[in-house]
CSV table of C-alpha atoms and ligand atoms in Angstrom, one decimal:
chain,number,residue,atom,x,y,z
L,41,UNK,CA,-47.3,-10.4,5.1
L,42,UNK,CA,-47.9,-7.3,6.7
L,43,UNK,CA,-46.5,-8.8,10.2
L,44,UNK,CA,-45.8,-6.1,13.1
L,45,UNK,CA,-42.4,-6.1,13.7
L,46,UNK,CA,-41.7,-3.9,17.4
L,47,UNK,CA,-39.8,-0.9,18.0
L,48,UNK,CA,-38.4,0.3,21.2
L,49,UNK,CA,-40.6,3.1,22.2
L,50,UNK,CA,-44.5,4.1,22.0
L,51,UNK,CA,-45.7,7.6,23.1
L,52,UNK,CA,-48.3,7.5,25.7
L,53,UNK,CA,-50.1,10.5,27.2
L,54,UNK,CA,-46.8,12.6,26.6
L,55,UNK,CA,-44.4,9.9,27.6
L,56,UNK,CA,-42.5,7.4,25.9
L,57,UNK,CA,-42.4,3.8,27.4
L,58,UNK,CA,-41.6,0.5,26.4
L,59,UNK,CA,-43.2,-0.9,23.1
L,60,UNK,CA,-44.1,-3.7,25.8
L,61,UNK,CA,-45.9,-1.7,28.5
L,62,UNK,CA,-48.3,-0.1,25.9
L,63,UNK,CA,-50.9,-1.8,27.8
L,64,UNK,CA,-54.8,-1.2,28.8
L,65,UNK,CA,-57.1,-3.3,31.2
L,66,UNK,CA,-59.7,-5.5,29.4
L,67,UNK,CA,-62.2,-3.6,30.9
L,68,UNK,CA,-61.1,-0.2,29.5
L,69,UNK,CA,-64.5,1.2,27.9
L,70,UNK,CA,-62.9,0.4,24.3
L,71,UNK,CA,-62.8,-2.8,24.4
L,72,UNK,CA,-66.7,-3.2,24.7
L,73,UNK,CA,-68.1,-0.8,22.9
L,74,UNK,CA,-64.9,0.6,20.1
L,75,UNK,CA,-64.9,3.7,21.8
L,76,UNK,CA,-61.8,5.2,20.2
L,77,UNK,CA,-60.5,6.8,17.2
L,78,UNK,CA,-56.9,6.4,15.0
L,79,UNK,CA,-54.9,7.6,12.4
L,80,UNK,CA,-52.7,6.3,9.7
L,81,UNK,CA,-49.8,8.1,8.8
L,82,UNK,CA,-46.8,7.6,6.6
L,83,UNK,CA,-43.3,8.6,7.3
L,84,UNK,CA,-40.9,8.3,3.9
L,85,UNK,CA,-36.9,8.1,3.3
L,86,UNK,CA,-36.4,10.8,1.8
L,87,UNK,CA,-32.4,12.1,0.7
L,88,UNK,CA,-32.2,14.8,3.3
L,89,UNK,CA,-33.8,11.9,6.1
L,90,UNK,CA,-37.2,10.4,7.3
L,91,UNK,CA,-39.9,12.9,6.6
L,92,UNK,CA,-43.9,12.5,7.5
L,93,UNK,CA,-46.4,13.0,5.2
L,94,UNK,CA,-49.1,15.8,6.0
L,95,UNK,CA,-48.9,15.3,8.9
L,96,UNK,CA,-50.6,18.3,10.3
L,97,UNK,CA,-54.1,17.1,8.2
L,98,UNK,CA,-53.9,13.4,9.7
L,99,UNK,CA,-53.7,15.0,13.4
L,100,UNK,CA,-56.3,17.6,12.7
L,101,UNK,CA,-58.5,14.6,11.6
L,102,UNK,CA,-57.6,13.0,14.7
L,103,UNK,CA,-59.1,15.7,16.8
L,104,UNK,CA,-61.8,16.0,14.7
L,105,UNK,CA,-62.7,12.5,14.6
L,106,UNK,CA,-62.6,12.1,18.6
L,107,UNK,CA,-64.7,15.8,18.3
L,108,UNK,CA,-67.2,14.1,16.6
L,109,UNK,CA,-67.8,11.8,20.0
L,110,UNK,CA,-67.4,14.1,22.5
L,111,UNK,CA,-63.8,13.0,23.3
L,112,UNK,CA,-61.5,15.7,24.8
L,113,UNK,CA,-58.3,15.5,23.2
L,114,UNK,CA,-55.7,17.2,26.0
L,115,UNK,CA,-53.2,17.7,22.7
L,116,UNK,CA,-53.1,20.1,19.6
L,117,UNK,CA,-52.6,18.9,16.4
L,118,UNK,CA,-49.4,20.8,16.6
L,119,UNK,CA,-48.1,18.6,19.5
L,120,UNK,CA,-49.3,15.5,18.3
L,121,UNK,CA,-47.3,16.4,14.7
L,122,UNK,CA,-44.1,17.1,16.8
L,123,UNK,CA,-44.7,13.6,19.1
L,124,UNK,CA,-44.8,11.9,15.9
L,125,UNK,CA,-41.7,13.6,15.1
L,126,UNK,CA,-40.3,12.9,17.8
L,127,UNK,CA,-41.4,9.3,18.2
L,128,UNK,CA,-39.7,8.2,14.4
L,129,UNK,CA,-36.4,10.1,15.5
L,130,UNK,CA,-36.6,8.0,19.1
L,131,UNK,CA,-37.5,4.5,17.2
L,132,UNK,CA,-34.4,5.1,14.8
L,133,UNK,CA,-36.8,4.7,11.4
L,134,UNK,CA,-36.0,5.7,8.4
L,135,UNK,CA,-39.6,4.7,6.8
L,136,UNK,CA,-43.1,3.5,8.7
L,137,UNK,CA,-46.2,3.9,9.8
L,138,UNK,CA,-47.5,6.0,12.3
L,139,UNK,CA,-50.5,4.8,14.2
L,140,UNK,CA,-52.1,7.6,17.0
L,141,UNK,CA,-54.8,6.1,19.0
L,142,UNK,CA,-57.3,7.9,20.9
L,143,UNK,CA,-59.8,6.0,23.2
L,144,UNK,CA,-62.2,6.1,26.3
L,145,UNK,CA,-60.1,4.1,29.3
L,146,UNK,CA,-60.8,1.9,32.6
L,147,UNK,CA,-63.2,3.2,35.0
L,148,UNK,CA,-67.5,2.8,34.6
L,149,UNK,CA,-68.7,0.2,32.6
L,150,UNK,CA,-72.0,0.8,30.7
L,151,UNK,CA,-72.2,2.5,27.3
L,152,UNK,CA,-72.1,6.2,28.8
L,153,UNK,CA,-68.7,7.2,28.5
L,154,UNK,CA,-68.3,10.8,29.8
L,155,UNK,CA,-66.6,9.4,33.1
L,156,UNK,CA,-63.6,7.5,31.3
L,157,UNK,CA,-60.1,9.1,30.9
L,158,UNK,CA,-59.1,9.7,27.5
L,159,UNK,CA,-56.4,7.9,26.7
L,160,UNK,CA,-53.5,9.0,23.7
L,161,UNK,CA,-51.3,6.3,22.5
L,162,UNK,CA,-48.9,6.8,19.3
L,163,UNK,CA,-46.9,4.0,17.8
L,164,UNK,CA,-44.7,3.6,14.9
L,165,UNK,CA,-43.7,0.3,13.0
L,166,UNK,CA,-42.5,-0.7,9.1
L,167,UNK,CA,-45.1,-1.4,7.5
L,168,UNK,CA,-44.6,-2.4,3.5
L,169,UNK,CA,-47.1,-3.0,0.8
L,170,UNK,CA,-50.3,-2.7,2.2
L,171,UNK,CA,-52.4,-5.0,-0.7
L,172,UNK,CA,-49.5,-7.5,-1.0
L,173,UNK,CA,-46.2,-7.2,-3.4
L,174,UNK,CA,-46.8,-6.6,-6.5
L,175,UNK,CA,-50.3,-4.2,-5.8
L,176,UNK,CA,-48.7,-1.1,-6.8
L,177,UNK,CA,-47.4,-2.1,-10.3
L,178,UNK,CA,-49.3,-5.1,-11.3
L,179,UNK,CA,-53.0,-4.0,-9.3
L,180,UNK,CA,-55.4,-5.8,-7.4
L,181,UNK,CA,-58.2,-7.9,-8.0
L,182,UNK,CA,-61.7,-6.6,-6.2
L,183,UNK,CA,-65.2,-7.7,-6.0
L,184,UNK,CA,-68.4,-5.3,-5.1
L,185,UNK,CA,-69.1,-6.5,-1.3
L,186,UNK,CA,-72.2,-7.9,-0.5
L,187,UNK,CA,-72.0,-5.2,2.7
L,188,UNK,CA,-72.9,-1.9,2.3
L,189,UNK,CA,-70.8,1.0,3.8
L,190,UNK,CA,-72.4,2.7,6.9
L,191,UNK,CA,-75.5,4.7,6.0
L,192,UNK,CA,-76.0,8.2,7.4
L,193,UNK,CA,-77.8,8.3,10.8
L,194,UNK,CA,-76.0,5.5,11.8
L,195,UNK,CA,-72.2,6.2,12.5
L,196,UNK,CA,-70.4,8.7,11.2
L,197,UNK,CA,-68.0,8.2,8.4
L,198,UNK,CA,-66.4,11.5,8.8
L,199,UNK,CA,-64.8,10.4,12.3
L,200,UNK,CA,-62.5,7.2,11.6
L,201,UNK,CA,-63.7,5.6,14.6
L,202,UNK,CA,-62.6,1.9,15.1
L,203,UNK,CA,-66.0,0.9,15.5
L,204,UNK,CA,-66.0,1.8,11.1
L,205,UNK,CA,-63.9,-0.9,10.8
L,206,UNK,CA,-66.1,-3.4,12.2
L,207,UNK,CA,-68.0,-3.6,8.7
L,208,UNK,CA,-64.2,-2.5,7.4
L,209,UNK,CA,-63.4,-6.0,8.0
L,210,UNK,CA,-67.0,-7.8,7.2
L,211,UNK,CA,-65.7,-6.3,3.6
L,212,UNK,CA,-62.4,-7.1,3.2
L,213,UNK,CA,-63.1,-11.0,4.7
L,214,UNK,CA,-65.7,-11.6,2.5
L,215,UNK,CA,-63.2,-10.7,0.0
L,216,UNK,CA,-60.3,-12.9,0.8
L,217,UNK,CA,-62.7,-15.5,1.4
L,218,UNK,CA,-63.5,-15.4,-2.5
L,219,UNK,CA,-60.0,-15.0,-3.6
L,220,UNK,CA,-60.0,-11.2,-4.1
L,221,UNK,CA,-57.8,-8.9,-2.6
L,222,UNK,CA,-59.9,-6.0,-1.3
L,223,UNK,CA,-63.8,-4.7,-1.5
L,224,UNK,CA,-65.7,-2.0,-3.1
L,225,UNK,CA,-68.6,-1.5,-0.7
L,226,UNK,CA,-71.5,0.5,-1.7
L,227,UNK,CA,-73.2,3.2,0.3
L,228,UNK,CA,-76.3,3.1,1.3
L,229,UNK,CA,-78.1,4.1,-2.3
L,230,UNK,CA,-76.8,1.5,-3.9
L,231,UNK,CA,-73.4,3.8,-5.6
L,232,UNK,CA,-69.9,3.2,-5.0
L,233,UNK,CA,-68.7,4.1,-1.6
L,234,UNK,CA,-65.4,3.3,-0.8
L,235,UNK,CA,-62.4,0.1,-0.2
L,236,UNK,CA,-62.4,-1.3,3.3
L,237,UNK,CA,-59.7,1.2,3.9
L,238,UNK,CA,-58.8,2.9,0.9
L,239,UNK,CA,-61.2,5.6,-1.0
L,240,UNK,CA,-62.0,4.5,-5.0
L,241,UNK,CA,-61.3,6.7,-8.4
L,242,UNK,CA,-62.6,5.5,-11.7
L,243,UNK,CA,-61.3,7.1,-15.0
L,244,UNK,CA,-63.1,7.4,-17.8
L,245,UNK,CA,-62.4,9.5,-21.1
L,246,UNK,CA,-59.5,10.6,-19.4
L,247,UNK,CA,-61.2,12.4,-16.1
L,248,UNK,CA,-61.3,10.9,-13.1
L,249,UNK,CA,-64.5,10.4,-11.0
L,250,UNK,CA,-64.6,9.9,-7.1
L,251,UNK,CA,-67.5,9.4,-4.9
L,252,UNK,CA,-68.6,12.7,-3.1
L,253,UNK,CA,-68.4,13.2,1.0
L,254,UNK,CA,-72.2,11.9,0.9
L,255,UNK,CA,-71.6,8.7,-0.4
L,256,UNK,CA,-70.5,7.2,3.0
L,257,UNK,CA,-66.4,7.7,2.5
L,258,UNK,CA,-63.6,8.8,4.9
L,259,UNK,CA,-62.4,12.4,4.0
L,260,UNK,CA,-59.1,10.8,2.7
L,261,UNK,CA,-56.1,12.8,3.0
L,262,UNK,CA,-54.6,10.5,0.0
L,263,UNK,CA,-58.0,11.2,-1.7
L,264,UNK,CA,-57.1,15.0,-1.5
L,265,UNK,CA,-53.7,14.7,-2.5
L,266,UNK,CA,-54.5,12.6,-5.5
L,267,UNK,CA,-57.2,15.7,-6.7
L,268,UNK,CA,-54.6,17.7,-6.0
L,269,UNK,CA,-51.8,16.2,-8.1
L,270,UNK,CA,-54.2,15.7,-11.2
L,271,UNK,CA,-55.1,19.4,-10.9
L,272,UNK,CA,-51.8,20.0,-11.3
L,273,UNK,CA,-51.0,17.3,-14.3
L,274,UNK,CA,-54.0,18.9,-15.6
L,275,UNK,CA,-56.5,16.3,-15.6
L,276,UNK,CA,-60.0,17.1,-14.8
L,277,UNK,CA,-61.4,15.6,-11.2
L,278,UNK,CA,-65.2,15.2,-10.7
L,279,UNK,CA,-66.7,14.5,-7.2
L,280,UNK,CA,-69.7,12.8,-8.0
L,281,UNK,CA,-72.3,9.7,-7.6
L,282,UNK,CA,-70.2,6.5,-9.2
L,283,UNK,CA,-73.1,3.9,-10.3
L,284,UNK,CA,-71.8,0.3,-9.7
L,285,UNK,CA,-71.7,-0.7,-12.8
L,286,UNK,CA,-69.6,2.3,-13.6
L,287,UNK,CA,-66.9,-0.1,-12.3
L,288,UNK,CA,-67.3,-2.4,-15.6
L,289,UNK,CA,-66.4,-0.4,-18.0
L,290,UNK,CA,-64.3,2.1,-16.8
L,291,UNK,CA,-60.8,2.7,-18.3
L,292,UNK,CA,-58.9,3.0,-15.2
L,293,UNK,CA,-59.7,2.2,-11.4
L,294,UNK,CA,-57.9,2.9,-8.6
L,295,UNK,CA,-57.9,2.8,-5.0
L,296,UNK,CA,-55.5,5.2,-2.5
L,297,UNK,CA,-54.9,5.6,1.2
L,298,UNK,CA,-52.3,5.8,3.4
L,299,UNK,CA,-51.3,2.0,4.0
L,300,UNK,CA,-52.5,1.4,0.4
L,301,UNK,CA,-50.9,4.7,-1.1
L,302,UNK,CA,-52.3,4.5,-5.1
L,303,UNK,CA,-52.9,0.8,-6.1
L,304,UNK,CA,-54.3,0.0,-9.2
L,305,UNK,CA,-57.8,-2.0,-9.6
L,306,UNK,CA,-56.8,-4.6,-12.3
L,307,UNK,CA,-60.5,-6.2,-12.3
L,308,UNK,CA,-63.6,-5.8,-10.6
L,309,UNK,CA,-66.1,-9.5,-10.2
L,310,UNK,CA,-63.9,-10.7,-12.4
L,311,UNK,CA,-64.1,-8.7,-15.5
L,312,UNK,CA,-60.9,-6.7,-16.6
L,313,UNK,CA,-60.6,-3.0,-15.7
L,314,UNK,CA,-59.5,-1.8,-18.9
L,315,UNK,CA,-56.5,-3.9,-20.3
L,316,UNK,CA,-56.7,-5.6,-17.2
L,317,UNK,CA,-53.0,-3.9,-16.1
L,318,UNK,CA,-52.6,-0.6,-14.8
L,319,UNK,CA,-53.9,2.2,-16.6
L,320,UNK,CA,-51.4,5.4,-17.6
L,321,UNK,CA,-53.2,7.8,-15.4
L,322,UNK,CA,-52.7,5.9,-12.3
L,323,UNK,CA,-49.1,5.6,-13.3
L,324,UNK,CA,-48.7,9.0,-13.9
L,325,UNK,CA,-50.3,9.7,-10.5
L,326,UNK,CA,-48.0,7.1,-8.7
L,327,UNK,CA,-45.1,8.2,-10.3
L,328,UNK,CA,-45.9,12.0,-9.3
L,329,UNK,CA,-47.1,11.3,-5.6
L,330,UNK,CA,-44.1,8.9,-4.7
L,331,UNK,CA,-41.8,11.6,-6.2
L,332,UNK,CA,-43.0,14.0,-3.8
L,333,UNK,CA,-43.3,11.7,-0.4
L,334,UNK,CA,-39.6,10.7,-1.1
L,335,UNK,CA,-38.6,14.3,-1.6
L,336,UNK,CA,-37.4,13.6,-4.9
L,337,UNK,CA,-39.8,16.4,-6.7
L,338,UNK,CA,-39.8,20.0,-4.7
L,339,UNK,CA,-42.7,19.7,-1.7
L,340,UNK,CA,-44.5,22.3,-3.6
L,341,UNK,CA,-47.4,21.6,-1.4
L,342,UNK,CA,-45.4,21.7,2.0
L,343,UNK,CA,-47.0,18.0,2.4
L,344,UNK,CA,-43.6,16.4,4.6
L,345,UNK,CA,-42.7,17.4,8.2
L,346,UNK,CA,-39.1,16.6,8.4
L,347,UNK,CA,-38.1,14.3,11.2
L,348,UNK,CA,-34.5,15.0,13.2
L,349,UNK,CA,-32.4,11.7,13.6
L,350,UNK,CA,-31.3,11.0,17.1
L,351,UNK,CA,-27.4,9.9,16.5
L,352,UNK,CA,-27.1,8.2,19.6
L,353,UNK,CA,-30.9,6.2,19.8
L,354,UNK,CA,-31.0,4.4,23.0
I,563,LIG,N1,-61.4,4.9,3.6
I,563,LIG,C1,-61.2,4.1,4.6
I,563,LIG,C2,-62.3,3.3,5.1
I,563,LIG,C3,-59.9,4.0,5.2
I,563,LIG,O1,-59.8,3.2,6.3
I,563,LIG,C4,-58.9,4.8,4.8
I,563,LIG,C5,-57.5,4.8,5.4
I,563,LIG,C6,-59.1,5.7,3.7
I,563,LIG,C7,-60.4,5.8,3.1
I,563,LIG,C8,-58.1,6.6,3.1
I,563,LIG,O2,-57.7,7.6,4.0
I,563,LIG,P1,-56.3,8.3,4.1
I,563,LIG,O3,-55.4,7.3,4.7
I,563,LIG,O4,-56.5,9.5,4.9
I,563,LIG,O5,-55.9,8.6,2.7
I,563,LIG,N2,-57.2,3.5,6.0
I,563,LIG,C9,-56.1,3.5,6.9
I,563,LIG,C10,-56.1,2.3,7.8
I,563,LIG,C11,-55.9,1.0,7.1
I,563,LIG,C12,-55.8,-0.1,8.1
I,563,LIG,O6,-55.8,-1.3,7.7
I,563,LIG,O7,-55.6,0.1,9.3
I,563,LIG,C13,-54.8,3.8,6.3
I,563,LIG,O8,-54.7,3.7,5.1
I,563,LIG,O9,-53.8,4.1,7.0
């Protein structure tokens, strides 16, 4: 599952070279201290070709994120949307997943970092169901971790810096380990947070109820597109505190990201969500954002970046 399957090409500080040479010294700054920030894009078949999905917000958040720790990004969103472009058309994909990389390279060791080059890496690869077959129709068992998410003051959750990921994975282990598929973590006050890499909605009485900026989350970019798309089906979004046991007994809970797009929370610790399936709202929320990413409903959000097939890839 999930197994990384090369391509021909990764963009590197405005280049493209071999999938192969994509390389950095074990000394680069990163690899001690995760100094480095990503992004996770999709790229969908659609019927007029390959298309990327808001792309322009994922690359701003790029920027922002490396902002966030003084890294100097030498690229504007702008270019980085058209090397992405560029780097789907070169690879010959119809569908994937785009990963940008930015991090602090080989020179000083120590923790300062101001005298390491920045490095930009961008790589593309198919990447299918993100919480194993099945996730998106049938749902996913989840447990409340036993970690929080980060607290404020200590890293900050607005910049999706790899180092996040470090209690990222402390979640979703613990959760394999007991036979679930993903964690809820909860911030630092004890209310839902966040999945180790998806953000959580709960529906209840037909509204839907996500976790505010405060409570520890990544500013999802699947997060706004799901407010978006209920304000349109005209179902009522509130942004607010989620108490754990909120979980129990809501009608409908849901997790979305990009690698996890909208995947249904069939139980949580064991007790059903629900009817235990997936709920009608998260259908109707699938149904309207996969229309959209496969340009088969009108882009009336201007949310995909059409990519230009290369006929002759080399
Ligand atoms: N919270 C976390 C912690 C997170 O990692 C993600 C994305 C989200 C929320 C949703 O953000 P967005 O993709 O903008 O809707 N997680 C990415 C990385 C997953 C991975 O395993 O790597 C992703 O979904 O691409």
């Amino acid at each position: 599952m999930n197994s990384l399957v090369p391509t021909e090409k990764i963009w590197r500080n405005g280049a493209f070279i071999r999938w192969e040479d994509a390389r950095i010294h074990v000394l680069s700054h990163v690899v001690s201290y995760a100094s480095s920030v990503f992004e996770g894009i999709r790229c969908y078949e659609t019927p007029r070709g390959p298309a990327i999905f808001r792309v322009d917000r994922h690359m701003r958040r790029l920027i922002d994120s490396a902002r966030i720790y003084r890294m100097e990004v030498p690229w504007t969103a702008e270019q980085l949307g058209d090397a992405a472009r560029e780097l789907v058309a070169v690879n010959g994909l119809r569908s994937c997943y785009i990963r940008p990389i930015v991090l602090r390279g080989y020179g000083p060791l120590g923790v300062y970092s101001g005298n390491n080059p920045v490095e930009v890496f961008m790589a593309c690869w198919e990447w299918g169901a993100y919480l194993g077959e099945g996730a998106l129709a049938e749902g996913i068992d989840a447990c409340v971790s036993s970690w929080n998410r980060l607290a404020p003051n200590t890293l900050p959750v607005l910049s999706k810096s790899s180092a996040n990921y470090m209690n990222s994975q402390l979640i979703k282990m613990e959760a394999i380990a007991n036979g679930y598929q993903e964690g809820i973590a909860l911030d630092a006050m004890g209310n839902v947070s966040e999945g180790s890499g998806e953000n959580i909605f709960v529906v209840r009485d037909s509204r839907i109820l996500t976790p505010p900026l405060a409570a520890s989350v990544l500013e999802g970019i699947t997060r706004d597109t799901v407010i978006q798309l209920a304000s349109d089906l005209g179902i009522p979004v509130l942004e607010t505190p989620i108490p754990r046991e909120m979980l129990y007994i809501a009608d409908e809970v849901f997790l979305a990201g990009t690698a996890a797009e909208i995947s249904p929370v069939r139980s949580v610790d064991r007790i059903p969500v629900g009817s235990g399936a997936r709920g009608p709202i998260t259908e109707k929320l699938q149904r309207e954002f996969f229309a959209i990413a496969r340009g088969l409903r009108a882009d009336r959000h201007g949310w995909l970046t059409a990519v230009e097939v290369c006929e002759n890839v080399v």
